[in-house]
mmCIF file of C-alpha atoms in Angstrom:
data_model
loop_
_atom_site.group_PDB
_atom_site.id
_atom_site.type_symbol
_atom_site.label_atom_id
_atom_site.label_comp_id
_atom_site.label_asym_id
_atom_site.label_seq_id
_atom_site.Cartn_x
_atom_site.Cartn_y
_atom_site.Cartn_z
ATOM 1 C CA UNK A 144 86.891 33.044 43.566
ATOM 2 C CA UNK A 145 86.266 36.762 42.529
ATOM 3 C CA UNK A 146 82.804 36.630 42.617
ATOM 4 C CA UNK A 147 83.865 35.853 46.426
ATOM 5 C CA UNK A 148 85.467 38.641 47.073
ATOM 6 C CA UNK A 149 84.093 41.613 45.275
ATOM 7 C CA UNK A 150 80.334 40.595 45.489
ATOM 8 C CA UNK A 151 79.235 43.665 47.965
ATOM 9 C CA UNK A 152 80.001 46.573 49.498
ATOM 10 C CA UNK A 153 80.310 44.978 53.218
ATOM 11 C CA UNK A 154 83.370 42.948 51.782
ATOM 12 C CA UNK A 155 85.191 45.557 50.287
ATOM 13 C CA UNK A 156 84.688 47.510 53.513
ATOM 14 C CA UNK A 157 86.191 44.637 55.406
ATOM 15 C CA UNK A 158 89.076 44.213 53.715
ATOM 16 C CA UNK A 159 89.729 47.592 53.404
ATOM 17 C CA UNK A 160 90.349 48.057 57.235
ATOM 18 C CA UNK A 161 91.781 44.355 57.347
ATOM 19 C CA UNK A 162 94.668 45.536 54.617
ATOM 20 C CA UNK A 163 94.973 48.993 56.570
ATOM 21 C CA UNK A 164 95.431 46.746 59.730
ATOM 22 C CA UNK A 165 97.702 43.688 58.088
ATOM 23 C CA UNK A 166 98.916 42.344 61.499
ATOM 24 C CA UNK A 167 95.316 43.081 63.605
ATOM 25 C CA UNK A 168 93.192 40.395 64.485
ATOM 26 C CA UNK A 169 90.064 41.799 64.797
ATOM 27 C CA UNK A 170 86.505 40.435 66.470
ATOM 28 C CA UNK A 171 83.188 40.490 64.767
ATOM 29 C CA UNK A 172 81.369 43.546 66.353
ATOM 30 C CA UNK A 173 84.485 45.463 66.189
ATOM 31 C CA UNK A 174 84.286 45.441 62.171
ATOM 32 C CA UNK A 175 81.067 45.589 62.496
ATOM 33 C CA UNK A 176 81.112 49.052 64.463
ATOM 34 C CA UNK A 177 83.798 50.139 62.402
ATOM 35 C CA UNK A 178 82.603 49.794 58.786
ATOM 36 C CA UNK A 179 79.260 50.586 59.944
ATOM 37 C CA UNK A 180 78.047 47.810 58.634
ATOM 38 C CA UNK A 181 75.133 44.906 59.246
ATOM 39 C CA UNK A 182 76.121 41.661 62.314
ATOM 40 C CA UNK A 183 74.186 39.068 59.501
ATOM 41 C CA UNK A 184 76.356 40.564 56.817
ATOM 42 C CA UNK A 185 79.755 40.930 58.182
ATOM 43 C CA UNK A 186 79.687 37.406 59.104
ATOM 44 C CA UNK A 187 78.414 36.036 55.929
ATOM 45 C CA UNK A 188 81.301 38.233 54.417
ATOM 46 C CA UNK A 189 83.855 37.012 57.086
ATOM 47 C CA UNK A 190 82.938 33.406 56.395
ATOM 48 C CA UNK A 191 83.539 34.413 52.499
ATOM 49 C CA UNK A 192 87.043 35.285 52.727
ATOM 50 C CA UNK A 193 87.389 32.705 55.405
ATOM 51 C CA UNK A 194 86.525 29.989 53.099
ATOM 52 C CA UNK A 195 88.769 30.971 49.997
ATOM 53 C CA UNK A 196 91.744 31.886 52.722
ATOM 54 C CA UNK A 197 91.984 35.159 53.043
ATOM 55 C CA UNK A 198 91.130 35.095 56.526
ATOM 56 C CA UNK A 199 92.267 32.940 59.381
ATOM 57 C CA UNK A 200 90.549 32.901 62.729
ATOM 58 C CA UNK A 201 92.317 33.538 66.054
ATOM 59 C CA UNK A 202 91.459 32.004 69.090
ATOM 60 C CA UNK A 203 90.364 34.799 71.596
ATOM 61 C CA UNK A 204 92.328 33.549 74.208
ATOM 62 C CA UNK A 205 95.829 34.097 72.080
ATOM 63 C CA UNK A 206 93.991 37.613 70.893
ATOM 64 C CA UNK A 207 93.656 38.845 74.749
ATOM 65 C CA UNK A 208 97.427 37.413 75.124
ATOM 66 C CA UNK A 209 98.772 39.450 72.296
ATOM 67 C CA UNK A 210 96.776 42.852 72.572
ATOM 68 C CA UNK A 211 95.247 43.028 75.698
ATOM 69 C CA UNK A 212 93.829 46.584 74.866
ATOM 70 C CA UNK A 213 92.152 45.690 72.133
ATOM 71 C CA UNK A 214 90.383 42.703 73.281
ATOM 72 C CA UNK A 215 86.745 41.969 73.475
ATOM 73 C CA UNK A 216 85.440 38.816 75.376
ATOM 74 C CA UNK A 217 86.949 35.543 75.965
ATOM 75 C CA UNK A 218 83.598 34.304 73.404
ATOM 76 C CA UNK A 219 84.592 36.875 70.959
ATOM 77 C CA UNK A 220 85.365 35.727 67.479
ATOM 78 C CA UNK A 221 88.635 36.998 65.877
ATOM 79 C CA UNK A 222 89.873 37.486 62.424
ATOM 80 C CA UNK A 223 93.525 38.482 60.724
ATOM 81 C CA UNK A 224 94.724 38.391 57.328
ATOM 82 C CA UNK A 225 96.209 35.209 56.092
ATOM 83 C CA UNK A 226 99.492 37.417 54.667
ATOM 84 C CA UNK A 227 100.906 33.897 52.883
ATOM 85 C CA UNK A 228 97.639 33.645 50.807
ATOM 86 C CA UNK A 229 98.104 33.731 46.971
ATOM 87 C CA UNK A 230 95.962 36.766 46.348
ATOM 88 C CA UNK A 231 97.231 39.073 49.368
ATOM 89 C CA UNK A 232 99.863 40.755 47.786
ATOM 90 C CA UNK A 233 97.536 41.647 44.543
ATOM 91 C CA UNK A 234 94.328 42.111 46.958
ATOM 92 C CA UNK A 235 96.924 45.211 48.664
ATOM 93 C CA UNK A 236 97.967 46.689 45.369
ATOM 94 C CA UNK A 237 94.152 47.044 44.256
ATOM 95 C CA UNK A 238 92.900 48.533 47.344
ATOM 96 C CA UNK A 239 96.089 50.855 47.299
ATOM 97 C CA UNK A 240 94.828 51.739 43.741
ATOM 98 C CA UNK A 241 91.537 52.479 45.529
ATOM 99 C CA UNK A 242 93.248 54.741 48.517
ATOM 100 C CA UNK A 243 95.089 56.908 45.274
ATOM 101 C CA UNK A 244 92.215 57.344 43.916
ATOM 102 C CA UNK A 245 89.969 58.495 46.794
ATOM 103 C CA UNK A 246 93.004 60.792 47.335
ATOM 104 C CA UNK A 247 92.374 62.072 44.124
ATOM 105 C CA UNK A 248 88.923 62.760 45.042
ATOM 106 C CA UNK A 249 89.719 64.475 48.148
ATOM 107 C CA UNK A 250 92.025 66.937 46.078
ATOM 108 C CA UNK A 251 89.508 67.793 43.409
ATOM 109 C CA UNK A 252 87.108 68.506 45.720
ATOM 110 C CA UNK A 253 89.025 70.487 47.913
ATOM 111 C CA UNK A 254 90.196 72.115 44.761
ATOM 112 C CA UNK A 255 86.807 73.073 42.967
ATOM 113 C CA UNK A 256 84.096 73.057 46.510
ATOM 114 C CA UNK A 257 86.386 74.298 49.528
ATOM 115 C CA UNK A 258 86.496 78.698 47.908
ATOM 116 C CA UNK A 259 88.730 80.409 46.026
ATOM 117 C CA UNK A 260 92.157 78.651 47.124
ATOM 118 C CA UNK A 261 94.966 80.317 46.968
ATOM 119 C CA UNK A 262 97.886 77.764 48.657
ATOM 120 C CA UNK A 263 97.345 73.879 48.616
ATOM 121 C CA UNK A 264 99.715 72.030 50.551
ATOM 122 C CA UNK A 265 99.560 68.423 51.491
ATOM 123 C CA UNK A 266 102.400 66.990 53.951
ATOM 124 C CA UNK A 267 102.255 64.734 56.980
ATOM 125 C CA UNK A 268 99.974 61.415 56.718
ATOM 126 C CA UNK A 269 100.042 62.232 52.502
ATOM 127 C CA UNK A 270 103.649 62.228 52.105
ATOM 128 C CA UNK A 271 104.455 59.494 54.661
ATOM 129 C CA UNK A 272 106.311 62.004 56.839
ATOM 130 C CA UNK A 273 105.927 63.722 60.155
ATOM 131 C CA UNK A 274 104.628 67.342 60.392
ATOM 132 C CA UNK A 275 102.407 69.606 62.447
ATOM 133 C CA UNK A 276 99.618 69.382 59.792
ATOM 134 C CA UNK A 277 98.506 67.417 56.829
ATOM 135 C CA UNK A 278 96.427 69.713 54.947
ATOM 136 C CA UNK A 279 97.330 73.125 54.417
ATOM 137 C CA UNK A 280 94.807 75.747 53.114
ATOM 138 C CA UNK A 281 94.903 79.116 52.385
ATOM 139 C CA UNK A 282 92.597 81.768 51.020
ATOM 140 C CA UNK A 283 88.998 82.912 50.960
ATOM 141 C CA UNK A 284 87.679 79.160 51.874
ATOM 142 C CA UNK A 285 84.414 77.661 52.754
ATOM 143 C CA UNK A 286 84.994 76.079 56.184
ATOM 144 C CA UNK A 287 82.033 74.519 56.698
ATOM 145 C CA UNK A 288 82.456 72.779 53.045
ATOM 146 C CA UNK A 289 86.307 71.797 53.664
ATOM 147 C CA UNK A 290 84.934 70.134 57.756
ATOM 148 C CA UNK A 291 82.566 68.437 55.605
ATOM 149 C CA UNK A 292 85.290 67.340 52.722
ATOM 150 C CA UNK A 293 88.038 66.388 55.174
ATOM 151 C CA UNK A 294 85.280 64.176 57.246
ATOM 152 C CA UNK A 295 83.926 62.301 54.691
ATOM 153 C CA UNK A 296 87.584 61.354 53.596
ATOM 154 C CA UNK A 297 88.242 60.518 57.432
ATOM 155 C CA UNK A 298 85.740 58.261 57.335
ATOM 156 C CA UNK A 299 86.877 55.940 54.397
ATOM 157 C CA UNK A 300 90.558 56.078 56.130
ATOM 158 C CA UNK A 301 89.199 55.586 59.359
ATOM 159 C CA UNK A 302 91.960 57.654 61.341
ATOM 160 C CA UNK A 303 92.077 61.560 61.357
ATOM 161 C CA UNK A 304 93.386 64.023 59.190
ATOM 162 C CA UNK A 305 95.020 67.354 60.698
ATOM 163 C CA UNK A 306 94.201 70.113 58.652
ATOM 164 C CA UNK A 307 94.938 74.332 58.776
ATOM 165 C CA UNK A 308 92.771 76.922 57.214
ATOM 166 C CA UNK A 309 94.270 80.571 56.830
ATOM 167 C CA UNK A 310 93.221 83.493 55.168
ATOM 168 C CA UNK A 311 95.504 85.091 52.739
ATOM 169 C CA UNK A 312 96.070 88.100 55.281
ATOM 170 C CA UNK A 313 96.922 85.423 58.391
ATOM 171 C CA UNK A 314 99.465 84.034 55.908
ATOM 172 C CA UNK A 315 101.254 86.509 54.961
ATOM 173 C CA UNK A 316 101.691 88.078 58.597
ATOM 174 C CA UNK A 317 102.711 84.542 59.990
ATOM 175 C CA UNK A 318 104.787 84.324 56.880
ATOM 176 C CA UNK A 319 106.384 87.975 57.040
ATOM 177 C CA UNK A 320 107.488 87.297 61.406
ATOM 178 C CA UNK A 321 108.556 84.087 60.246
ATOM 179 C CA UNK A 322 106.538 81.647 61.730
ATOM 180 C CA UNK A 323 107.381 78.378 63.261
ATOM 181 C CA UNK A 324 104.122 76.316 62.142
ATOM 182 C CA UNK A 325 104.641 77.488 58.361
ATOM 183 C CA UNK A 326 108.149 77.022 58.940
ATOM 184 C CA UNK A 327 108.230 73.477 59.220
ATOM 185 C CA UNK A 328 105.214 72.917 56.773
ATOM 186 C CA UNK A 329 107.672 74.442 53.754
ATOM 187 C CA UNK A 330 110.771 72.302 55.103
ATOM 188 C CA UNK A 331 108.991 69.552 55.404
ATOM 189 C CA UNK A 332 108.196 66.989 53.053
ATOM 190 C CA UNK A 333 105.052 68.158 50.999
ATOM 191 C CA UNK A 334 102.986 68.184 47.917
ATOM 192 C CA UNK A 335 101.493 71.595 46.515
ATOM 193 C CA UNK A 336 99.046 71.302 44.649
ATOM 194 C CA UNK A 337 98.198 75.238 44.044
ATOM 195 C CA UNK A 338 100.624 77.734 44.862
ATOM 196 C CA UNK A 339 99.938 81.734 43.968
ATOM 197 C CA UNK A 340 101.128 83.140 47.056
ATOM 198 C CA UNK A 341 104.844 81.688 46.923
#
């Protein structure tokens, strides 16, 4: 049963967006566009996790009933998590596992890539809160280098991430007329990960 399910990259991929979209029924070309992945392998992959349970098909006609928006044709193929399989709940703590540590990844390169950082917040979609950003940078940064950091993470969560660059002198005079924006960054809830300014 594990060789199954963690025998290639297209099947991690796929359940990665499945578990980040539990109650989504999804049809083939839409994964397909999404993971960026190959039509002969996706379905061989589908038909994987099909088989051991993972996956339960949906008729398209109860698809287009539910989520009109996010329909494709009445021929379309759909797919959902089977939630009341044995190996869900074990399947969502591993690729949780995976999401820390990409997170990690994210940090450390932000942290040794992105210039010479001088104020690291993270808040919003990393703290499971609402704010006006998610990323906070300041200092003498590389922004070509953090676009390309912050788009490759993106990518892997499929959904975007709202991030602020500042120089040390923009942050102190939005800091010193008391700001709104950095306001509600420092009341909300947040991680720092460097702070030499505060």
């Amino acid at each position: 049963m594990l060789e199954q399910l963690f025998g290639s990259k297209t099947r991690i991929k796929i359940l990665s967006l499945l578990f980040k979209h539990p109650q989504r029924s999804f049809y083939v070309r839409e994964i397909v566009r999404e993971i960026e992945g190959q039509m002969n392998a996706v379905r061989r992959e589908l038909a994987n996790l099909e088989d051991i349970g993972l996956l339960a098909p949906v008729s398209s006609l109860e698809k287009i009933a539910k989520d009109p928006d996010n329909a494709g044709t009445t021929r379309s193929k759909y797919y959902r998590l089977q939630t009341d399989c044995t190996l869900f709940f074990e399947l969502k703590s591993l690729l949780a596992k995976e999401n820390l540590i990409k997170e990690q990844k994210l940090i450390e390169d932000l942290k040794t890539k992105a210039g010479r950082l001088k104020l690291f917040m993270l808040t919003g979609l990393f703290t499971g809160s609402e704010n006006v950003t998610d990323v906070l940078l300041v200092g003498n940064l590389k922004p070509l280098v953090v676009a390309k950091t912050i788009a490759a993470y993106e990518k892997y969560l499929g959904k975007p991430i709202r991030y602020t660059t500042l120089s040390e002198k923009e942050f102190s005079e939005r800091r010193e007329i008391g700001d709104k924006f950095l306001y509600s960054v420092f009341e909300g809830k947040h991680t720092t990960v460097i702070d030499e300014l505060t």
